[in-house]
Every structure is written in C-alpha cells, then in structure tokens.
Amino acid sequence: MSTYGIDLGTTYSCIARLDANGNPEVIRNNEDDSNMVASVVFFENENNVVVGQAAKENIETDGERVVQFVKREIGKPDNRVYEFDGKTYTPVEISALILTRLKNLVESQGGTIETVVITVPAYFGLEERSATKQAGELAGLNVLSLINEPTAAALSYCAREFQEDRTILVYDLGGGTFDVTIIQMTMSQNETGNDVQKINVLATDGDDRLGGKDWDDKLYDHILRACCDENGLTAQEIEAETRQDIRSKVEEAKRKLSKKQSTKVRIDVGGSRTEVSLKRADFENMTSDLVAKTMNFVDNALDKVHGVNIDTVLLVGGSTYMPMIKDAVEKKFPGKVQQHDPDQAVAKGAAIYASMLVVEENSVGKDISPVDSNGEPSTDRAEQLTAKFDVEDQTPRSFGPGVVDTKGSKHKYVLENFIKIGEKMPAVFSKTYYPLEDNQERVRLRAFENRSTEDTIIPCVDEDGNPQATDPANDVKLLGELIVNLPPQTSRNTPIKVTFKVDASGVHVEAVNTSTNEVFETFLRTGSDIDVEKSAVHQLRISAD
Ligand code: ADP
Ligand code: MG
C-alpha cells in the first residue's frame, strides 16, 4: 500500500507503513543507519541543504546555519522566519524539507508514496495543525488527516493488545518535549454489529522544553568539565571543534548507558587524548531532578481526571529507553507499564490509522465487516482494524465567531463559542446572524480560538478589533476571517447562517446568505491575507429586529 504514517518529531522524525501482512513497519534510513531522520536542517550553501544526522553534526561549529526544534515554531503567532543565502524560510517550509527527506527515503527504496497521516501533539491548536498540514502539502504529500501523537501511540499498542475498556496513560519523553496524556478506550458496537474501540483524550499535560536534550546537556557539561580538569583548562579555553566533538559523542554515550552500566568517551583536547569514563549510576544521579520533573507532570495530569484508575501506562519516545525512566514510572504504576519500540510507536500508529482511512474511503457504501469476498474472516489487517477502531479525538480549543450584541444601550463585541474545548471531533455547529446595518456591502466574519468553556466571552476584542490582551486566561486568538459579500439593498434582517466545523486537521468556516443561498467558504488566515485594521467593521449582529 502506498499509504504512510509520519511522526514529524521535534528532534527525530519517522515514517512507517503496513507491510504485506498488515503489520506496521518503519522505513529504514540507511544513510544514517537508523530508523529515524534527525529533524535538523543544515543550509550548507545556496545549492546544498542537508537534512538528518549530517546536519546535526554542524550544530556546534556552524550553528547559525542549522535549524533544529522547528516544531516549536510551526503555526506560532510570531511568524518567525529564517534567512540563508538571501532566501527566507518559514517554519512550514523547514518542516516541508524534513518531510521531503522522509518521502525520499521511501522513493529511494523503490516505494511510492501517495497519501499520509501526520501526527501532532494533542495540545496543538488549530494554527499549528493547519501549518503542519500545509508543510505536508508543500512536500508534495496528500495529507489524509492528522492524528494526535498519544492516540497514534495507543493505536499501535492496542493493535497488538487491548480488546476491552481501558484508561491509558501515555508517557511520551522525546528529544525536546515531554507529554503526558490520559486516554480512555471504550468498546462498543457500531450499526453493523461490529466491535468498535473508541479513543478519547481525557487530559493532557507536559512541557515543550523538557526532553532527551536536557539529559544530553548534563552529560555534555560533565564531559566538558572532565576535559577541563584533565588538561588544566577553563571551559572558555576549549575550542569549538572540541566542543562539537563532545556534542557529537554525548548522545551516543547516553544511548550506550541505556544498555550498559558504563562506557567511555575519548575526546581530543588540543592534541592530547582525554578519556572520560561514564557510569550509569552517576548519569542517573546527575539527571534525577529531570526524572522528578516528568513525574510532577504525571501527577498534574492525574489531578485533572480526579483519581481515575489507570489500567495501563505506555512508554513512548526515544528517551524512555533510559532505564531510569522505566524504573521511575514502574515505581508509580507497578505492573502496569508497557514499552515496545517506544520511538516508533507514534509513526506505526499513524500508519495503522492511515490505512484505516484508506480502507474506509474505498468501502463507502460497502459492508466493512471483517470478512473477505468469500465470506471468510478477512486476513487483511487494515480491514480488521477498520471494523475494530473508531478514533474519537477531542477539540483542543474552543471556537466561534466574533459578533455584535445590539441588545443593550451600547453595542458589545462578543465571542460566541460554537464548539467548546474537549468536544468530540468532528464537531459542527451552526447559528443564524444578521448584518449590522441595512445595505451593508459585506460582512467580515471573524473566527476565534480560545480556551474558555463559556458560551460567550465579553468582550473578546479591543477597540481595534484585536484579541483582548487583558484576557490571557482564555488565550483568545484570531484565526482569520471570511468575507461574505452581500447584494445591493440587503436588509439588516437578512439571515446569514454561519457554520463552524472542527476536525483533527483544522477549523472550517462557512456562511450562507439564506435569501440567495449563496455559500461563502474562502477563509483568510491571520498573518497572510487579512487586514486586521479594516476587520473591526462590517459585522454580524446576534438578534434580528
Ligand atoms: P521526538 O522528540 O522528536 O519525538 P524521539 O521520540 O525519537 O523524538 O526521541 C528522541 C530522543 O530519544 C533523543 O533525545 C534521543 O537521544 C533519545 N534516545 C533515543 N534512543 C535512546 C536510547 N537508546 N537511550 C537513551 N535515549 C535515547
Ligand atoms: Mg515524539
């Protein structure tokens, strides 16, 4: 099948598909002798851009030409850009370079890649999600859908294990981020009588600045100090090449300590060789505060679900290979911890989900019970999975339009939340509004994202039509606007039906002029085409006269 699942990670990315037997497999990166591609881009010169391990090797010596952790920038409001050799690159474009490298992996091994599912953190808002999707499209990929990383991880684990209702805690410690997610899996039956496993996200917590890199940094400092002591130098006297040498060896040493009790690192310091011995026990001591930090986030997530009993804990992310992590989690959840290829679980789950979607698409109107054309139980894993799972994610934020409340003596600009944080996706809601004035030429329908669970937020914008800066708790963000052109002599009592639909890949806004049945759906995103200053005029109002 030419359908793939992609884990576009902060530090490492991974691409997987289902093999001929329907089992998920990762596409190997032979060049780096790894299952992963480092999410690092090195702009060597105007003709050469390098992605992966080779790019990573330039971080200390040529750092200003290296971009890493771009996932932290994607879809963020500050619209950061990078500039190399007179060309500018957005985080979306950098991410597209990483995705292109993954696509090339498949193609260089004779595969073709048609459709993909890309994973995103559960806490990503709509901007981050649509930017991720855009990066996929820019890389020439047909993005079927996005899926939350912990949901993908649970899919890859439950494809092998779970058949019954369970509450699962996903502990995902990657290279630059730590995410805890509590997921509920429930079995039910669909209309055709097949078992369906639903996946709901109950709570998320974590830190997007905590990950394997912090363990690397501790080891780096330790080795640098040892080199200084051995050679009677200060840290400033250590050359950049030596620092790069330490930097390149740190991660490998850390990985070795996951397998062995001790290892050695040899560093060339000003012509003389310094050998540093590392013991796992020492490494565990110097990083115990980091482990404790992750466990605090686990407690926070547990607090949010008020003592729900956790049945299973899944370890996800490359950093959970460190025995100290498994030990700490085991101690808190004795007998409940599962770990299986933790750095590949997300990509594999995405591959499973992608093939489920393709099967679903191909079987529209057909009975999708897991039997083959002869009526025998199907051996096609993807078909079995379709019958078995129904992924139900929740909206990461609340969404709604900004409209004018004309009821009081003074007009108020309010945000009406159509869809609230935590609702099941896809979520759809419609409501009818009216132009503010007679003969209004157009309506600027503005869509907002926020964290409030209220029906209405007042006021949601300041006098210039920008999201209220004094309301940080609700984190109101303008997503963009839809222009609804009205024919001449439109009355102010003409009903305009506004619909918001939210699914894992974004928010879709639609307006219908119910007197002409004209449909408007061209959504202008903030930061690109939208002129905020003009946007405060030509509003919709809540009630008719
Ligand atoms: P991402 O954060 O991009 O999702 P991963 O889940 O692949 O990435 O995790 C990458 C992190 O896992 C890196 O910090 C890497 O050094 C670490 N890692 C990978 N394998 C091991 C190992 N065997 N022992 C310790 N750390 C590891
Ligand atoms: Mg990850």
Coordinates of C-alpha atoms and ligand atoms in Angstrom, one line a residue:
M1 CA 0.0 0.0 0.0
S2 CA 1.3 3.5 -0.8
T3 CA -0.2 5.0 2.4
Y4 CA 2.2 6.1 5.2
G5 CA 2.2 7.4 8.7
I6 CA 4.6 10.1 9.6
D7 CA 5.8 11.1 13.1
L8 CA 7.1 14.6 12.5
G9 CA 9.1 14.9 15.7
T10 CA 10.8 17.9 17.4
T11 CA 14.2 16.1 17.3
Y12 CA 13.6 12.9 15.3
S13 CA 11.1 12.0 12.6
C14 CA 10.0 8.6 11.5
I15 CA 7.9 7.2 8.6
A16 CA 6.0 3.8 8.6
R17 CA 3.6 1.8 6.6
L18 CA 1.8 -1.5 6.9
D19 CA 3.7 -4.4 5.3
A20 CA 2.2 -7.1 3.1
N21 CA 0.8 -8.9 6.2
G22 CA -0.7 -5.7 7.6
N23 CA 1.9 -5.2 10.3
P24 CA 3.3 -1.8 10.8
E25 CA 7.0 -1.4 9.8
V26 CA 9.3 1.6 9.8
I27 CA 11.2 2.6 6.7
R28 CA 14.8 2.5 7.4
N29 CA 17.1 5.4 7.0
N30 CA 20.1 3.5 5.6
E31 CA 22.3 6.6 5.1
D32 CA 22.2 7.3 8.9
D33 CA 21.9 3.6 9.8
S34 CA 18.8 4.4 11.8
N35 CA 15.0 4.1 11.9
M36 CA 14.8 7.9 12.3
V37 CA 15.7 11.0 10.5
A38 CA 17.0 13.8 12.8
S39 CA 14.7 16.8 12.4
V40 CA 17.7 19.0 11.8
V41 CA 18.3 21.1 8.6
F42 CA 21.8 22.5 7.7
F43 CA 21.9 25.2 5.0
E44 CA 25.4 24.5 3.8
N45 CA 25.3 26.9 0.9
E46 CA 22.7 28.1 -1.6
N47 CA 22.9 24.9 -3.6
N48 CA 23.0 22.4 -0.7
V49 CA 20.6 21.8 2.1
V50 CA 21.2 18.8 4.3
V51 CA 18.6 17.1 6.5
G52 CA 19.3 14.5 9.2
Q53 CA 22.3 13.2 11.1
A54 CA 24.8 15.0 8.8
A55 CA 23.0 18.3 9.5
K56 CA 23.2 17.6 13.3
E57 CA 27.0 17.3 13.1
N58 CA 27.3 21.0 12.3
I59 CA 25.4 22.4 15.3
E60 CA 28.5 23.5 17.4
T61 CA 30.7 24.6 14.5
D62 CA 28.2 26.1 12.1
G63 CA 25.2 26.7 14.4
E64 CA 24.0 29.8 12.7
R65 CA 23.3 27.7 9.5
V66 CA 21.5 25.0 11.3
V67 CA 17.8 24.9 12.1
Q68 CA 16.5 22.5 14.8
F69 CA 13.4 22.2 17.0
V70 CA 11.3 23.9 14.2
K71 CA 8.3 22.1 15.5
R72 CA 8.2 24.6 18.4
E73 CA 7.8 27.4 15.9
I74 CA 5.3 25.9 13.5
G75 CA 2.0 27.8 13.4
K76 CA 3.0 30.2 16.2
P77 CA 1.7 33.8 16.0
D78 CA 5.2 35.5 15.8
N79 CA 5.6 34.2 12.2
R80 CA 9.3 33.7 12.7
V81 CA 11.4 33.3 9.5
Y82 CA 15.0 32.0 8.9
E83 CA 17.3 33.5 6.3
F84 CA 20.1 31.8 4.4
D85 CA 21.9 32.9 1.3
G86 CA 19.4 35.7 0.6
K87 CA 16.4 33.3 0.8
T88 CA 13.9 33.2 3.6
Y89 CA 12.3 30.1 5.0
T90 CA 9.2 29.8 7.2
P91 CA 8.8 27.1 9.8
V92 CA 6.3 25.5 7.4
E93 CA 9.0 25.4 4.7
I94 CA 11.6 24.0 7.0
S95 CA 9.2 21.3 8.1
A96 CA 8.5 20.6 4.5
L97 CA 12.2 19.9 3.9
I98 CA 12.2 17.3 6.7
L99 CA 9.0 15.7 5.2
T100 CA 10.6 15.7 1.8
R101 CA 13.6 13.8 3.2
L102 CA 11.2 11.2 4.6
K103 CA 9.4 11.0 1.3
N104 CA 12.8 10.5 -0.4
L105 CA 13.6 7.6 1.9
V106 CA 10.5 5.8 0.6
E107 CA 11.2 6.6 -3.0
S108 CA 14.9 5.8 -2.9
Q109 CA 13.9 2.3 -1.8
G110 CA 11.6 1.8 -4.7
G111 CA 8.4 2.7 -2.9
T112 CA 5.7 5.2 -4.0
I113 CA 4.0 7.4 -1.5
E114 CA 0.5 8.7 -2.2
T115 CA -1.3 9.5 1.0
V116 CA -0.1 10.2 4.5
V117 CA -1.3 10.8 8.0
I118 CA 0.9 13.1 10.0
T119 CA 1.0 13.2 13.8
V120 CA 0.8 16.3 16.1
P121 CA 0.9 16.8 19.8
A122 CA -2.5 16.6 21.5
Y123 CA -2.1 20.2 22.8
F124 CA -1.5 21.6 19.3
G125 CA -4.1 24.3 18.5
L126 CA -5.6 24.8 15.0
E127 CA -2.9 27.1 13.7
E128 CA -0.2 24.6 14.5
R129 CA -2.3 21.8 13.0
S130 CA -3.1 23.6 9.7
A131 CA 0.6 24.7 9.4
T132 CA 1.6 21.0 9.8
K133 CA -0.8 20.0 7.1
Q134 CA 0.5 22.8 4.9
A135 CA 4.1 21.6 5.4
G136 CA 2.9 18.1 4.2
E137 CA 1.3 19.6 1.1
L138 CA 4.3 21.7 0.4
A139 CA 6.4 18.5 0.4
G140 CA 4.1 17.1 -2.3
L141 CA 2.2 14.8 0.1
N142 CA -1.5 14.2 0.1
V143 CA -2.3 14.6 3.8
L144 CA -5.4 12.4 4.5
S145 CA -5.6 13.6 8.1
L146 CA -3.6 14.5 11.2
I147 CA -3.8 12.4 14.4
N148 CA -2.8 13.2 17.9
E149 CA 0.5 11.5 18.9
P150 CA -0.7 9.8 22.0
T151 CA -3.7 8.5 20.1
A152 CA -1.4 7.1 17.4
A153 CA 0.8 5.5 20.1
A154 CA -2.3 3.9 21.7
L155 CA -3.4 2.6 18.3
S156 CA 0.0 1.0 17.7
Y157 CA -0.1 -0.6 21.1
C158 CA -3.7 -1.7 21.1
A159 CA -3.4 -3.2 17.6
R160 CA -1.5 -5.8 19.5
E161 CA -3.1 -5.9 22.9
F162 CA -6.3 -4.2 24.0
Q163 CA -9.7 -5.5 23.5
E164 CA -11.6 -4.1 26.4
D165 CA -12.3 -0.8 28.1
R166 CA -9.2 0.8 29.5
T167 CA -7.8 4.0 30.8
I168 CA -4.3 4.5 29.5
L169 CA -1.6 7.0 30.5
V170 CA 0.8 7.8 27.7
Y171 CA 4.2 9.0 29.0
D172 CA 6.0 10.4 26.0
L173 CA 9.5 11.6 26.6
G174 CA 11.1 12.6 23.3
G175 CA 14.2 14.7 22.5
G176 CA 12.8 18.1 23.2
T177 CA 9.3 17.7 24.7
F178 CA 7.6 15.8 27.4
D179 CA 3.8 15.0 27.0
V180 CA 1.5 13.1 29.4
T181 CA -1.9 12.2 28.0
I182 CA -4.6 10.2 29.7
I183 CA -6.7 8.3 27.2
Q184 CA -9.9 6.3 27.6
M185 CA -10.5 3.4 25.3
T186 CA -14.0 2.0 25.2
M187 CA -15.5 -0.9 23.3
S188 CA -18.9 -0.5 21.8
Q189 CA -20.8 -1.9 18.8
N190 CA -21.5 0.0 15.6
E191 CA -24.6 -0.2 13.4
T192 CA -23.4 -3.3 11.7
G193 CA -22.9 -5.0 15.0
N194 CA -19.1 -4.9 14.8
D195 CA -17.0 -4.1 17.8
V196 CA -15.7 -0.6 17.8
Q197 CA -12.9 0.7 20.0
K198 CA -13.3 4.4 20.7
I199 CA -10.4 6.5 21.9
N200 CA -11.0 9.7 23.9
V201 CA -8.4 12.1 25.3
L202 CA -9.3 12.9 28.9
A203 CA -6.4 15.1 29.9
T204 CA -3.0 16.3 28.7
D205 CA -0.1 18.0 30.4
G206 CA 3.7 18.3 29.9
D207 CA 6.5 20.7 28.9
D208 CA 7.6 21.6 25.4
R209 CA 11.1 22.4 26.8
L210 CA 11.9 19.1 28.5
G211 CA 13.3 16.1 26.7
G212 CA 16.3 14.0 25.9
K213 CA 18.3 17.1 25.1
D214 CA 18.3 18.0 28.8
W215 CA 19.9 14.7 29.6
D216 CA 22.4 15.3 26.7
D217 CA 23.3 18.7 28.2
K218 CA 24.0 17.3 31.6
L219 CA 26.3 14.7 30.1
Y220 CA 27.9 17.3 27.9
D221 CA 28.7 19.6 30.9
H222 CA 30.1 16.6 32.8
I223 CA 32.4 15.6 29.9
L224 CA 33.4 19.2 29.3
R225 CA 34.3 19.6 33.0
A226 CA 36.3 16.4 32.9
C227 CA 38.3 17.6 29.8
C228 CA 39.0 20.9 31.6
D229 CA 40.2 19.2 34.8
E230 CA 42.4 16.7 32.9
N231 CA 44.1 19.4 30.8
G232 CA 44.1 22.3 33.3
L233 CA 41.9 24.5 31.1
T234 CA 38.9 26.7 31.7
A235 CA 35.7 26.0 29.7
Q236 CA 36.3 29.1 27.6
E237 CA 39.7 27.7 26.5
I238 CA 38.2 24.6 25.0
E239 CA 38.0 25.0 21.2
A240 CA 34.8 25.0 19.2
E241 CA 35.9 21.8 17.3
T242 CA 36.5 20.0 20.7
R243 CA 33.0 21.1 21.9
Q244 CA 31.5 19.8 18.7
D245 CA 33.4 16.6 19.2
I246 CA 31.9 16.3 22.7
R247 CA 28.5 17.3 21.5
S248 CA 28.5 14.6 18.8
K249 CA 29.6 11.9 21.2
V250 CA 27.2 12.7 24.0
E251 CA 24.1 11.3 22.5
E252 CA 25.8 8.0 21.6
A253 CA 27.2 7.7 25.1
K254 CA 23.8 8.3 26.6
R255 CA 22.3 5.5 24.3
K256 CA 25.1 3.2 25.4
L257 CA 24.3 3.8 29.0
S258 CA 20.8 2.7 28.3
K259 CA 22.2 -0.8 27.6
K260 CA 25.4 -0.9 29.7
Q261 CA 26.4 0.1 33.2
S262 CA 29.4 2.1 31.9
T263 CA 31.0 3.5 28.8
K264 CA 34.0 5.6 27.8
V265 CA 34.2 8.7 25.7
R266 CA 37.5 9.8 24.0
I267 CA 38.0 13.4 23.2
D268 CA 40.9 15.2 21.5
V269 CA 41.7 18.2 23.6
G270 CA 44.4 20.4 22.0
G271 CA 46.2 17.4 20.5
S272 CA 46.1 15.2 23.6
R273 CA 43.6 12.5 24.1
T274 CA 41.3 12.6 27.1
E275 CA 39.4 9.6 28.1
V276 CA 36.3 10.1 30.2
S277 CA 34.7 7.1 32.0
L278 CA 30.9 7.3 32.5
K279 CA 28.9 5.2 34.8
R280 CA 25.1 4.7 34.5
A281 CA 24.7 5.3 38.2
D282 CA 26.5 8.7 38.0
F283 CA 24.4 9.7 35.0
E284 CA 21.3 8.8 36.9
N285 CA 22.3 10.9 39.8
M286 CA 23.1 13.9 37.8
T287 CA 19.7 13.8 36.0
S288 CA 17.4 12.6 38.8
D289 CA 15.9 16.1 39.0
L290 CA 14.8 15.8 35.4
V291 CA 13.1 12.5 36.0
A292 CA 11.3 14.0 39.1
K293 CA 10.1 16.9 36.9
T294 CA 8.4 14.5 34.5
M295 CA 6.7 12.7 37.3
N296 CA 5.3 16.0 38.6
F297 CA 3.6 16.5 35.2
V298 CA 2.2 13.0 35.5
D299 CA 0.7 14.0 38.9
N300 CA -0.8 17.1 37.3
A301 CA -2.4 15.1 34.6
L302 CA -3.8 12.6 37.2
D303 CA -5.2 15.5 39.2
K304 CA -7.1 16.7 36.1
V305 CA -9.0 13.4 35.9
H306 CA -9.7 13.3 39.7
G307 CA -8.3 9.9 40.6
V308 CA -9.5 7.9 37.6
N309 CA -7.9 4.5 37.8
I310 CA -5.1 4.0 35.3
D311 CA -5.0 0.5 33.8
T312 CA -2.0 0.7 31.6
V313 CA 0.9 3.1 31.1
L314 CA 2.5 3.2 27.7
L315 CA 6.1 4.4 27.4
V316 CA 6.6 6.4 24.2
G317 CA 9.5 8.5 22.9
G318 CA 13.2 7.6 22.4
S319 CA 14.2 8.9 25.9
T320 CA 12.1 6.2 27.6
Y321 CA 14.8 3.7 26.6
M322 CA 16.7 5.1 29.6
P323 CA 16.3 2.5 32.4
M324 CA 15.9 5.3 34.9
I325 CA 12.6 6.3 33.2
K326 CA 11.1 2.9 33.2
D327 CA 12.2 2.4 36.8
A328 CA 10.5 5.7 37.9
V329 CA 7.3 5.0 36.0
E330 CA 7.2 1.4 37.2
K331 CA 7.6 2.6 40.8
K332 CA 4.5 4.8 40.5
F333 CA 2.4 2.3 38.4
P334 CA 3.7 -1.2 39.4
G335 CA 2.9 -3.9 36.9
K336 CA 1.1 -1.6 34.5
V337 CA 4.0 -0.3 32.3
Q338 CA 4.4 -1.4 28.7
Q339 CA 7.2 -0.5 26.4
H340 CA 7.7 -1.6 22.9
D341 CA 9.8 0.2 20.3
P342 CA 8.9 3.5 22.0
D343 CA 10.5 5.7 19.4
Q344 CA 8.5 4.0 16.6
A345 CA 5.1 3.6 18.2
V346 CA 3.7 7.0 17.0
A347 CA 4.7 6.5 13.4
K348 CA 3.4 3.0 13.4
G349 CA 0.1 4.1 14.9
A350 CA -0.2 6.8 12.2
A351 CA 0.4 4.1 9.5
I352 CA -2.4 2.0 11.0
Y353 CA -4.7 4.9 11.1
A354 CA -3.8 6.0 7.5
S355 CA -4.6 2.5 6.2
M356 CA -7.9 2.5 8.2
L357 CA -8.9 5.8 6.5
V358 CA -8.0 4.4 3.0
V359 CA -10.0 1.3 3.6
E360 CA -12.9 3.4 4.9
E361 CA -12.7 5.5 1.8
N362 CA -12.7 2.5 -0.5
S363 CA -15.5 0.9 1.2
V364 CA -18.0 3.7 1.3
G365 CA -21.4 2.1 0.8
K366 CA -19.9 -1.4 1.3
D367 CA -20.3 -3.6 4.3
I368 CA -17.0 -3.2 6.2
S369 CA -17.3 -6.2 8.4
P370 CA -14.0 -8.1 8.6
V371 CA -14.8 -10.8 6.1
D372 CA -13.2 -11.2 2.6
S373 CA -15.0 -11.6 -0.7
N374 CA -15.6 -15.3 0.0
G375 CA -17.3 -14.6 3.3
E376 CA -14.2 -15.9 5.2
P377 CA -12.9 -13.8 8.1
S378 CA -10.6 -11.2 6.5
T379 CA -6.9 -11.6 6.7
D380 CA -6.4 -8.1 5.7
R381 CA -5.2 -6.4 8.9
A382 CA -6.3 -3.0 7.8
E383 CA -9.8 -4.2 7.1
Q384 CA -9.9 -5.9 10.5
L385 CA -8.7 -2.7 12.1
T386 CA -11.3 -0.6 10.5
A387 CA -14.0 -2.7 11.9
K388 CA -12.3 -2.6 15.3
F389 CA -11.4 1.0 15.9
D390 CA -13.1 4.3 15.7
V391 CA -10.8 7.1 16.7
E392 CA -12.6 9.9 18.5
D393 CA -10.4 12.8 19.4
Q394 CA -11.5 16.0 21.2
T395 CA -11.2 19.6 20.1
P396 CA -8.0 21.1 21.5
R397 CA -9.6 24.6 21.9
S398 CA -13.0 26.3 21.8
F399 CA -14.1 28.1 18.6
G400 CA -16.6 30.6 17.5
P401 CA -17.2 33.8 15.6
G402 CA -17.0 37.4 16.9
V403 CA -20.4 39.1 16.6
V404 CA -22.1 42.2 17.8
D405 CA -24.6 42.2 20.6
T406 CA -27.0 45.1 19.9
K407 CA -29.4 44.5 22.8
G408 CA -28.0 46.9 25.4
S409 CA -27.7 50.7 25.1
K410 CA -24.2 50.2 23.8
H411 CA -23.0 47.7 21.2
K412 CA -20.9 45.0 22.5
Y413 CA -18.5 42.8 20.5
V414 CA -18.7 39.3 21.9
L415 CA -17.3 35.9 21.0
E416 CA -19.9 33.1 20.9
N417 CA -18.3 29.8 21.4
F418 CA -19.9 27.4 18.9
I419 CA -17.7 24.5 19.8
K420 CA -16.1 24.1 23.2
I421 CA -12.8 22.7 24.2
G422 CA -13.0 18.9 24.8
E423 CA -15.9 18.3 22.5
K424 CA -15.8 15.2 20.3
M425 CA -14.4 15.8 16.8
P426 CA -15.6 16.2 14.2
A427 CA -17.8 18.9 15.8
V428 CA -20.2 21.0 13.9
F429 CA -22.4 23.9 15.0
S430 CA -24.5 26.5 13.1
K431 CA -26.3 29.7 14.1
T432 CA -28.0 32.4 12.2
Y433 CA -27.0 36.1 12.4
Y434 CA -27.9 39.3 10.7
P435 CA -26.0 42.2 9.0
L436 CA -25.4 45.1 11.4
E437 CA -26.9 47.6 9.0
D438 CA -29.2 47.9 6.0
N439 CA -27.4 48.0 2.6
Q440 CA -24.2 46.6 4.2
E441 CA -21.9 45.6 1.3
R442 CA -20.1 42.8 3.1
V443 CA -19.7 41.0 6.3
R444 CA -16.3 40.3 7.8
L445 CA -17.0 37.1 9.7
R446 CA -14.1 36.7 12.1
A447 CA -13.2 33.3 13.7
F448 CA -11.5 32.9 17.1
E449 CA -9.9 30.1 19.0
N450 CA -9.8 30.2 22.8
R451 CA -9.6 28.2 26.0
S452 CA -12.8 29.3 27.6
T453 CA -15.6 26.8 28.3
E454 CA -18.2 29.7 28.5
D455 CA -20.9 30.1 25.8
T456 CA -20.0 33.8 25.4
I457 CA -16.8 35.8 26.1
I458 CA -17.3 39.5 26.6
P459 CA -15.6 41.4 25.2
C460 CA -13.3 39.3 23.1
V461 CA -11.5 42.1 21.3
D462 CA -10.2 45.6 22.0
E463 CA -11.3 48.7 20.1
D464 CA -9.0 47.9 17.1
G465 CA -10.6 44.5 16.7
N466 CA -7.6 42.6 18.1
P467 CA -8.0 39.8 20.6
Q468 CA -8.2 41.2 24.2
A469 CA -4.8 41.4 25.6
T470 CA -6.3 41.6 29.1
D471 CA -7.8 38.2 28.9
P472 CA -4.8 35.9 28.9
A473 CA -6.6 33.1 30.8
N474 CA -8.8 32.5 27.8
D475 CA -6.0 32.8 25.3
V476 CA -8.2 34.3 22.6
K477 CA -6.6 34.1 19.2
L478 CA -7.9 35.4 15.9
L479 CA -7.7 32.6 13.4
G480 CA -8.8 34.6 10.3
E481 CA -11.9 35.8 8.6
L482 CA -14.4 35.0 5.9
I483 CA -15.7 37.8 3.7
V484 CA -19.4 37.5 2.9
N485 CA -20.4 39.8 0.0
L486 CA -24.0 41.0 0.1
P487 CA -26.0 42.0 -2.9
P488 CA -27.2 45.7 -3.1
Q489 CA -30.1 46.6 -0.9
T490 CA -29.7 43.8 1.5
S491 CA -31.9 44.3 4.5
R492 CA -30.4 44.2 8.0
N493 CA -32.9 41.4 8.8
T494 CA -31.4 39.0 6.1
P495 CA -30.5 35.8 7.9
I496 CA -26.9 34.7 7.4
K497 CA -26.3 31.1 8.6
V498 CA -22.8 30.6 10.0
T499 CA -21.3 27.1 10.4
F500 CA -18.1 26.0 12.1
K501 CA -16.8 22.6 11.7
V502 CA -13.7 21.4 13.6
D503 CA -11.9 18.2 12.9
A504 CA -8.3 16.9 13.5
S505 CA -7.0 18.9 10.6
G506 CA -8.5 22.2 11.3
V507 CA -11.4 24.6 11.5
H508 CA -13.7 25.1 8.5
V509 CA -16.0 28.1 8.5
E510 CA -18.9 28.6 6.2
A511 CA -21.6 31.3 5.8
V512 CA -24.7 31.1 3.7
N513 CA -26.8 34.0 2.7
T514 CA -30.2 32.3 3.2
S515 CA -32.1 34.7 1.0
T516 CA -29.9 34.0 -2.1
N517 CA -28.5 30.6 -1.0
E518 CA -25.0 31.9 -1.8
V519 CA -22.3 30.0 0.0
F520 CA -19.1 31.6 1.3
E521 CA -16.1 29.5 2.4
T522 CA -12.9 31.2 1.4
F523 CA -11.2 31.6 4.8
L524 CA -8.4 34.1 5.0
R525 CA -5.9 33.2 7.7
T526 CA -4.4 35.7 10.1
G527 CA -0.9 36.8 9.2
S528 CA -1.4 36.1 5.5
D529 CA -4.1 37.9 3.7
I530 CA -6.1 39.5 6.4
D531 CA -6.1 43.2 7.1
V532 CA -6.9 43.4 10.8
E533 CA -7.5 47.2 10.8
K534 CA -10.4 47.0 8.4
S535 CA -11.7 44.0 10.1
A536 CA -13.4 45.7 13.0
V537 CA -16.2 47.0 10.7
H538 CA -19.0 45.3 8.8
Q539 CA -20.0 42.9 11.5
L540 CA -22.8 40.5 12.0
R541 CA -25.3 41.0 14.9
I542 CA -26.8 38.4 17.1
S543 CA -30.5 39.2 17.0
A544 CA -33.0 40.4 14.4
D545 CA -35.2 43.5 15.0
Ligands
ADP1 P1 10.9 13.4 19.3 O1 11.2 14.2 20.5 O2 11.4 14.1 18.1 O3 9.6 12.9 19.2 P2 12.0 10.7 19.8 O4 10.8 10.2 20.5 O5 12.6 9.9 18.7 O6 11.9 12.1 19.3 O7 13.1 10.8 21.0 C1 14.4 11.3 20.7 C2 15.2 11.3 21.9 O8 15.4 10.0 22.4 C3 16.6 11.9 21.7 O9 16.9 12.7 22.8 C4 17.4 10.6 21.7 O10 18.7 10.9 22.2 C5 16.7 9.8 22.7 N1 17.0 8.3 22.6 C6 16.9 7.6 21.5 N2 17.3 6.3 21.8 C7 17.8 6.3 23.0 C8 18.4 5.3 23.9 N3 18.6 4.1 23.5 N4 18.7 5.7 25.1 C9 18.5 7.0 25.6 N5 18.0 7.9 24.8 C10 17.6 7.6 23.6
MG2 MG 7.7 12.3 19.5

